[in-house]
Amino acid sequence: MTQSAAPPPPKIALAGVHKSFTDKSVLRGVDLEIGRSESLVVIGGSGTGKSVMIKCILGLMRPDAGDIEVDGDSVVGLSRSERSEFMTRVGMLFQGSALFDSLPVWENVAFGLIQGRRMHRAAAREVALAKLAQVGLTEDVGNLVPAELSGGMQKRVALARAIATDPEIIFFDEPTTGLDPIMGDVINELIVQCVRELGATALSITHDMASARKIADRIAMLHEGRIVWVGPPAAIDDSGNPYVDQFVHGRAEGPIRMPVRAR
Amino acid sequence: MGFVQAIGRAFLTLLSTIGRLVIFVSAIAASLVQPPFYPRQLGRQLVQIGYYSLPVVGLTTLFTGMVLALQSYTGFARFNAESAVATVVVLSITRELAPVLAGLMVAGRIGAAMAAEIGTMRVTEQIDALTTLSTDPIRYLVLPRVLAGLLMLPLLVVVGDIIGVFGGFLIAVYRLDFNAANYLQATLEYLEPIDVISGLVKAATFGFLVSLMGCFHGFNSRGGAQGVGAATTGAVVSASILILICNYIITQLFFAR
């Protein structure tokens, strides 16, 4: 559905993005374009800079060099208020769910509406309960606090929170990590369904190939801070790229050497 | 060479910490003058810092007042100056002991809790989540805590002043056989407004420092449970040391001629 006749400007474009920390350079020139309403999945081993890439796009980290554009406008170095404005168009599912443990579930989901958009609490609660229903959770769950939920349920709540403000762009950071295969598949289904319903652009990072195949329109592989391969999920099994081959088949032997030390 | 390197590294760390602290404080100041504000969060912190610290501050100042009466009596009896007990108690409590001890107790109770809570939010990405939900974490988390510390510690110290003087009164009257009316009169006789006011200025400063250190260390914590533990320790230790240093500076400003 992404290959339309006249190519529209990319929703998100990264050009030569570099980011390094005191002793290690993590991103070494990432070039990547994500089309409107496309679901792109970035795969790569642990510590290859996948999370750092998403944080750079979100502005939680500032890239050392390179540019990141959303709808053709640079989002690097926005002011606090511009950043806050940009965030109203964005949803993010964190790896560890990152739910606010002091607030009940429904208020977690409604947070972006109440605090970010200044919606009235009662109205925001209605929206939150509808979003919870969309991910298969009832009103009873909405009144619990996050600590009372299992990991899979927390992921669902986090997903509901990410889509609560009907964002144009949604980021998924390792959406299935730490879940059993069945719950992982449930989350994958929900992601596909939610993204399609919103018509949103999705950027996911994962090292779970089952998840990548399920939710991706296109897959990109990040290795040593650069994108080394991009292609449709169907082509990933015979990509002809030794890095992708090794990753997809999960072999210890190959061109990719796993660093023992994290940064 | 290793020794020189170690000194250099410590010095650079100190400079970068001061730099980050200045940026942090200016971000707080900027959020003070521009909406949105979060009154609900502020209310919660006012109750948390003010109301729930009352027992700790009350007990601390009560026993301090009591021991002060006892100590000064036994000391002054050596040169027949027992009549100065009331004055010593009230001046020590209002000028020094109530603000400093309340500040230190609140640093342990509130500063540690803030660092642990915000530090956990940092390492579990809840602070990043706030940002992605269009909510500035400085406004939402830090400003209410800093304001609450600044406003509530003086109130706590007013209560602490009264309880501390009352503690001294109890010991003087019921244990050292002072006349109650005479003791109260002596208490008020040499007490000047500046004694109480200087104590309240100290309290506001200490409340600000405790909240600031709690938030700053929590905000900059990293690396999981150990990082949160280090942030908590850092918050309490730095707040305590800053309290003692500022206590001297403020005393000098008010009373040195």
XYZ file of C-alpha atoms in Angstrom:
520
model
C 0.000 0.000 0.000
C 2.996 2.248 0.265
C 4.145 2.054 -3.352
C 1.679 4.552 -4.847
C 2.219 6.122 -8.265
C 3.563 9.549 -7.266
C 5.901 9.137 -4.295
C 4.767 11.534 -1.536
C 7.395 13.254 0.656
C 8.528 10.912 3.409
C 6.814 11.219 6.782
C 10.099 10.789 8.606
C 13.526 11.225 7.067
C 16.865 10.668 8.778
C 19.984 11.866 7.005
C 23.485 11.125 8.264
C 22.482 10.942 11.905
C 25.440 10.492 14.253
C 25.308 10.035 17.999
C 28.115 9.045 20.299
C 28.545 8.781 24.023
C 31.743 9.500 25.910
C 33.520 6.277 25.003
C 31.524 4.845 22.116
C 29.932 6.042 18.904
C 26.520 4.437 18.599
C 24.984 5.908 15.441
C 27.453 6.443 12.586
C 25.414 8.020 9.835
C 21.899 6.613 9.761
C 19.982 7.319 6.539
C 16.380 6.189 6.556
C 13.069 7.283 5.073
C 9.654 6.235 6.259
C 6.654 6.858 4.040
C 3.253 8.150 5.066
C 1.149 5.431 6.776
C 3.986 2.996 6.365
C 5.005 0.542 9.063
C 8.780 0.245 9.129
C 10.527 -2.172 11.452
C 14.188 -1.740 12.311
C 15.904 -4.944 13.370
C 19.338 -5.338 14.872
C 21.170 -6.895 17.779
C 21.181 -5.546 21.296
C 23.315 -2.440 21.662
C 23.320 -1.510 17.976
C 21.673 1.825 18.680
C 18.053 1.107 17.831
C 16.675 2.777 20.951
C 19.076 5.694 20.571
C 17.747 6.235 17.043
C 14.148 6.494 18.271
C 15.183 8.784 21.126
C 16.930 11.065 18.645
C 13.781 11.319 16.521
C 11.687 12.039 19.607
C 14.188 14.648 20.786
C 14.875 12.838 24.063
C 18.479 12.817 22.832
C 20.117 15.287 20.513
C 22.093 13.854 17.580
C 25.698 15.033 17.246
C 25.373 15.463 13.497
C 22.850 14.914 10.723
C 19.247 15.969 10.302
C 15.872 14.455 11.143
C 12.803 15.736 9.320
C 9.143 15.040 9.929
C 6.832 16.151 7.116
C 9.799 18.017 5.656
C 10.461 20.076 8.798
C 13.565 19.550 10.903
C 12.832 18.377 14.438
C 16.397 18.627 15.735
C 16.914 21.198 18.478
C 13.300 22.275 18.933
C 12.536 24.547 21.888
C 10.604 23.187 24.860
C 7.258 24.482 23.632
C 7.865 23.396 20.037
C 8.849 19.964 21.313
C 5.701 19.761 23.390
C 3.674 20.725 20.301
C 5.462 18.078 18.201
C 4.756 15.432 20.826
C 1.005 15.901 20.454
C 1.386 14.268 17.011
C 3.394 11.349 18.351
C 2.752 8.205 20.395
C 5.402 5.999 21.942
C 5.255 2.494 23.373
C 8.212 2.016 25.711
C 10.078 -1.241 26.094
C 9.289 -1.558 29.795
C 5.837 0.003 29.262
C 6.892 2.980 31.478
C 3.438 3.318 33.006
C 3.077 5.881 35.807
C 2.808 3.661 38.860
C 1.213 6.350 41.021
C -1.810 6.700 38.727
C -4.657 4.263 37.985
C -4.674 2.563 34.598
C -7.331 4.775 33.022
C -5.478 7.922 34.066
C -2.308 6.541 32.510
C -4.148 6.144 29.230
C -5.827 9.546 29.555
C -2.609 11.324 30.615
C -1.782 12.825 27.223
C -5.359 14.075 26.929
C -5.649 15.556 30.424
C -2.161 17.040 30.825
C -1.039 17.450 27.228
C -4.318 18.580 25.660
C -6.048 19.959 28.749
C -9.143 17.839 28.150
C -11.670 17.606 30.977
C -11.060 14.576 33.213
C -14.505 13.046 32.726
C -14.303 13.342 28.932
C -10.744 12.028 28.916
C -11.843 9.054 31.006
C -14.446 8.139 28.375
C -11.810 8.232 25.646
C -9.410 6.217 27.809
C -11.992 3.509 28.461
C -12.742 3.305 24.732
C -9.017 2.920 23.981
C -8.714 0.269 26.687
C -11.621 -1.605 25.112
C -9.793 -1.386 21.796
C -6.868 -3.329 23.282
C -9.222 -5.804 24.960
C -9.320 -4.444 28.508
C -12.452 -3.734 30.523
C -13.424 -0.803 32.728
C -12.534 -2.855 35.850
C -8.926 -2.958 34.697
C -9.050 0.806 34.227
C -9.481 1.297 37.957
C -6.495 -0.843 38.955
C -2.973 0.515 39.338
C -0.259 -0.700 36.927
C 1.551 -2.765 39.598
C -1.511 -5.029 39.816
C -1.218 -6.041 36.156
C 0.856 -8.738 34.454
C 3.547 -7.755 31.952
C 1.296 -8.523 28.989
C -1.562 -6.471 30.413
C 0.832 -3.586 31.107
C 1.938 -3.712 27.450
C -1.695 -3.449 26.390
C -2.233 -0.454 28.653
C 0.946 1.141 27.304
C -0.344 0.549 23.777
C -3.676 2.143 24.675
C -1.783 5.127 26.095
C 0.344 5.421 22.949
C -2.739 5.599 20.707
C -4.943 7.624 23.077
C -4.323 10.963 21.383
C -4.791 9.513 17.862
C -1.194 10.275 16.890
C 0.108 10.561 13.314
C 3.296 8.705 14.185
C 3.719 5.843 16.633
C 7.017 4.428 17.862
C 7.241 0.918 19.247
C 10.349 0.068 21.269
C 10.687 -3.732 21.471
C 6.924 -4.265 21.767
C 7.115 -8.035 22.354
C 10.228 -8.277 24.530
C 9.563 -10.142 27.766
C 6.228 -11.572 26.660
C 5.368 -15.196 25.968
C 4.920 -16.045 22.256
C 1.133 -16.040 22.438
C 0.884 -12.708 24.249
C 3.554 -11.416 21.859
C 1.347 -12.314 18.941
C -1.676 -10.701 20.589
C 0.311 -7.463 20.941
C 1.478 -7.746 17.310
C -2.128 -8.147 16.161
C -3.165 -5.144 18.233
C -0.336 -3.035 16.826
C -1.260 -3.875 13.227
C -4.923 -3.213 13.938
C -4.380 0.071 15.804
C -1.920 1.461 13.296
C -4.237 0.588 10.419
C -7.285 2.123 12.113
C -5.453 5.378 12.805
C -3.750 5.413 9.412
C -0.620 6.255 11.381
C 3.010 5.970 10.398
C 4.746 3.401 12.571
C 8.416 2.947 13.380
C 9.191 -0.141 15.437
C 12.447 -1.556 16.683
C 12.764 -5.187 17.650
C 14.998 -8.206 17.579
C 11.985 -10.531 17.459
C 11.763 -11.725 13.832
C 8.227 -13.115 14.217
C 7.105 -9.687 15.371
C 8.998 -7.929 12.576
C 7.443 -10.121 9.866
C 3.980 -9.545 11.270
C 3.915 -5.776 11.669
C 6.294 -4.562 8.951
C 5.559 -3.137 5.517
C 9.322 -2.785 5.195
C 12.193 -4.019 7.311
C 15.514 -2.230 7.809
C 18.558 -3.707 9.470
C 20.748 -1.566 11.721
C 24.291 -2.760 12.281
C 27.157 -0.864 13.879
C 25.276 2.413 13.668
C 24.329 2.235 9.997
C 21.402 0.872 8.018
C 22.865 -2.091 6.106
C 19.737 -3.436 4.404
C 16.176 -2.322 3.639
C 13.500 -4.438 2.007
C 10.042 -5.948 2.254
C 9.448 -8.752 4.792
C 8.981 -11.277 1.974
C 12.515 -10.677 0.756
C 14.228 -11.056 4.083
C 14.853 -14.815 3.844
C 16.861 -14.471 0.648
C 18.246 -10.996 1.066
C 21.735 -11.998 -0.028
C 23.062 -9.817 2.782
C 25.306 -11.763 5.149
C 24.377 -9.592 8.165
C 20.643 -10.050 7.587
C 21.095 -13.774 6.971
C 22.979 -14.255 10.191
C 20.433 -12.246 12.173
C 17.341 -13.882 10.663
C 18.698 -17.358 11.263
C 20.124 -16.471 14.637
C 23.603 -17.883 14.096
C 26.475 -17.147 16.414
C 28.930 -17.523 13.501
C 29.027 -14.814 10.851
C 30.087 -11.270 10.114
C 28.287 -9.839 13.170
C 30.358 -10.001 16.332
C 28.361 -9.354 19.447
C 30.167 -6.919 21.726
C 30.478 -8.332 25.209
C 30.347 -4.934 26.867
C 27.410 -2.595 26.576
C 28.164 1.106 26.283
C 50.475 10.699 37.255
C 47.487 8.642 38.344
C 47.086 10.854 41.393
C 47.052 14.064 39.344
C 44.612 12.473 36.923
C 42.301 11.576 39.777
C 42.312 15.158 41.056
C 41.683 16.487 37.557
C 38.833 14.070 36.977
C 37.173 14.944 40.278
C 37.502 18.641 39.512
C 36.006 18.257 36.032
C 33.142 16.203 37.453
C 32.494 18.953 39.975
C 32.446 21.621 37.262
C 30.087 19.655 35.031
C 27.773 18.965 37.993
C 27.656 22.668 38.813
C 26.940 23.410 35.164
C 24.087 20.900 35.039
C 22.701 22.250 38.290
C 22.676 25.807 36.927
C 20.849 24.641 33.791
C 18.411 22.684 35.968
C 17.661 25.678 38.198
C 17.184 27.999 35.232
C 14.758 25.505 33.678
C 12.796 25.521 36.949
C 12.817 29.315 37.024
C 11.619 29.461 33.410
C 8.756 27.075 34.147
C 7.691 29.310 37.031
C 6.665 32.198 34.784
C 5.010 30.345 31.917
C 1.957 28.048 31.984
C 0.883 25.246 32.064
C 0.901 24.746 35.829
C -0.137 21.651 37.721
C -1.963 22.753 40.899
C -3.064 19.204 41.663
C 0.565 18.089 41.843
C 1.464 21.094 43.986
C -1.360 20.318 46.423
C -0.198 16.726 46.748
C 3.366 17.836 47.516
C 2.242 20.497 50.015
C 0.442 17.798 51.990
C 3.286 15.321 51.570
C 6.002 17.714 52.726
C 4.054 19.857 55.180
C 1.476 17.714 56.887
C 3.267 14.361 56.899
C 6.526 15.862 58.197
C 4.813 17.351 61.257
C 5.387 14.348 63.571
C 9.093 14.122 62.717
C 9.713 17.845 63.097
C 7.532 18.034 66.226
C 9.359 15.210 67.982
C 12.768 16.515 66.999
C 12.145 20.035 68.286
C 10.301 18.841 71.417
C 13.239 16.782 72.616
C 15.725 19.405 71.511
C 13.914 22.040 73.599
C 13.813 19.665 76.551
C 17.492 18.748 76.443
C 18.433 22.368 75.886
C 16.686 23.444 79.095
C 18.368 20.662 81.025
C 21.835 21.277 79.609
C 21.809 25.036 79.951
C 20.466 24.781 83.502
C 23.201 22.422 84.664
C 25.806 24.503 82.856
C 24.640 27.922 84.031
C 24.152 26.725 87.627
C 27.954 26.691 87.892
C 27.988 30.501 87.849
C 24.519 31.207 89.215
C 22.994 32.239 85.895
C 20.009 29.832 85.915
C 17.695 32.708 85.047
C 19.142 32.770 81.524
C 17.716 29.324 80.724
C 14.506 30.613 79.129
C 16.362 33.068 76.892
C 18.930 30.497 75.831
C 16.190 28.009 74.946
C 14.077 30.396 72.893
C 16.975 31.990 71.026
C 18.675 28.684 70.242
C 15.468 27.124 69.042
C 14.191 29.956 66.848
C 17.518 31.066 65.412
C 19.322 27.785 64.934
C 18.001 24.491 66.076
C 14.442 24.413 64.759
C 15.375 25.394 61.171
C 18.558 23.330 60.979
C 17.181 20.196 62.597
C 13.892 20.445 60.698
C 15.890 20.911 57.492
C 18.051 17.876 58.184
C 15.094 15.700 59.173
C 13.148 16.763 56.094
C 16.232 16.086 53.961
C 16.180 12.525 55.255
C 12.445 12.116 54.933
C 11.533 14.085 51.817
C 14.776 14.570 49.892
C 15.451 10.839 49.929
C 11.897 9.990 48.870
C 12.014 12.506 46.004
C 15.340 11.210 44.722
C 14.142 7.605 44.906
C 10.800 8.320 43.232
C 12.124 10.523 40.437
C 15.198 8.306 40.032
C 12.992 5.246 39.556
C 10.888 7.189 37.084
C 14.071 8.049 35.199
C 15.447 4.501 34.969
C 12.040 3.022 34.065
C 11.660 5.635 31.286
C 8.609 7.213 32.943
C 10.237 10.650 32.596
C 10.731 10.060 28.856
C 7.105 8.908 28.750
C 6.008 12.213 30.302
C 7.831 14.082 27.561
C 6.227 11.996 24.815
C 2.833 12.809 26.356
C 3.480 16.544 25.844
C 4.167 17.103 29.537
C 7.354 18.872 30.586
C 8.784 16.789 33.458
C 10.351 19.909 35.005
C 6.935 21.539 35.267
C 5.064 18.416 36.251
C 7.516 16.767 38.665
C 10.132 19.270 39.782
C 8.430 22.671 40.098
C 5.637 21.461 42.448
C 8.185 19.757 44.707
C 10.537 22.728 44.850
C 7.681 25.174 45.541
C 6.233 22.899 48.197
C 9.607 22.627 49.934
C 10.087 26.386 49.815
C 6.618 27.108 51.226
C 6.144 24.332 53.745
C 9.430 24.284 55.638
C 8.878 27.776 57.152
C 5.444 26.651 58.338
C 6.946 23.518 59.821
C 9.556 25.621 61.574
C 6.906 27.938 63.082
C 5.273 24.858 64.579
C 8.699 23.515 65.558
C 9.595 26.812 67.300
C 6.473 26.605 69.431
C 6.910 22.930 70.270
C 10.610 23.390 71.036
C 10.002 26.295 73.411
C 7.192 24.304 74.966
C 9.593 21.376 75.512
C 11.996 23.680 77.339
C 9.115 25.075 79.365
C 7.999 21.579 80.424
C 11.422 20.650 81.750
C 12.011 24.019 83.379
C 8.702 24.034 85.214
C 8.170 20.371 86.045
C 11.719 19.224 86.592
C 13.798 22.274 87.484
C 11.102 24.003 89.592
C 10.957 27.285 87.673
C 7.870 29.418 88.169
C 5.749 28.992 85.023
C 4.736 32.656 84.686
C 8.272 33.905 85.280
C 9.652 31.440 82.762
C 7.212 32.545 80.059
C 7.927 36.177 80.754
C 11.670 35.538 80.522
C 11.099 33.676 77.265
C 9.417 36.652 75.638
C 11.515 39.351 77.250
C 14.604 39.123 75.055
C 12.957 37.600 71.976
C 12.965 39.909 68.954
C 11.142 39.482 65.642
C 14.457 39.155 63.805
C 15.230 35.964 65.746
C 12.143 34.236 64.368
C 12.362 35.834 60.924
C 15.972 34.771 60.392
C 14.924 31.232 61.309
C 12.116 31.306 58.760
C 14.404 32.646 56.023
C 16.715 29.747 56.797
C 13.801 27.322 56.671
C 12.674 28.517 53.245
C 16.232 28.224 51.944
C 16.652 24.738 53.394
C 13.269 23.599 52.022
C 14.283 24.786 48.569
C 17.662 23.051 48.834
C 16.182 19.754 50.023
C 13.652 19.599 47.174
C 16.172 20.806 44.622
C 18.763 18.199 45.603
C 16.149 15.432 45.715
C 14.853 16.295 42.245
C 18.274 16.984 40.735
C 19.816 13.716 41.872
C 16.708 11.748 40.948
C 16.591 13.369 37.526
C 20.220 12.553 36.800
C 20.219 9.009 38.142
C 21.058 6.178 35.805
C 21.812 2.499 35.731
C 18.985 0.771 37.565
C 18.579 0.022 41.265
C 22.161 0.908 42.130
C 21.855 4.256 40.379
C 18.671 5.077 42.288
C 20.400 4.151 45.546
C 23.329 6.407 44.705
C 20.931 9.226 43.793
C 19.159 8.890 47.138
C 22.431 8.989 49.055
C 23.639 11.916 46.971
C 20.436 13.845 47.582
C 20.535 13.478 51.364
C 24.265 14.079 51.748
C 24.419 17.097 49.441
C 21.258 18.626 50.938
C 22.623 18.184 54.477
C 25.980 19.721 53.658
C 24.391 22.620 51.785
C 22.068 23.217 54.733
C 24.987 23.488 57.141
C 26.952 25.789 54.825
C 23.970 28.035 54.063
C 23.094 28.108 57.746
C 26.437 29.738 58.469
C 26.112 32.174 55.577
C 22.596 33.288 56.500
C 23.541 33.661 60.165
C 26.460 35.839 59.146
C 24.209 37.970 56.931
C 21.669 38.507 59.694
C 23.704 38.835 62.847
C 27.346 39.647 62.147
C 28.124 43.295 62.584
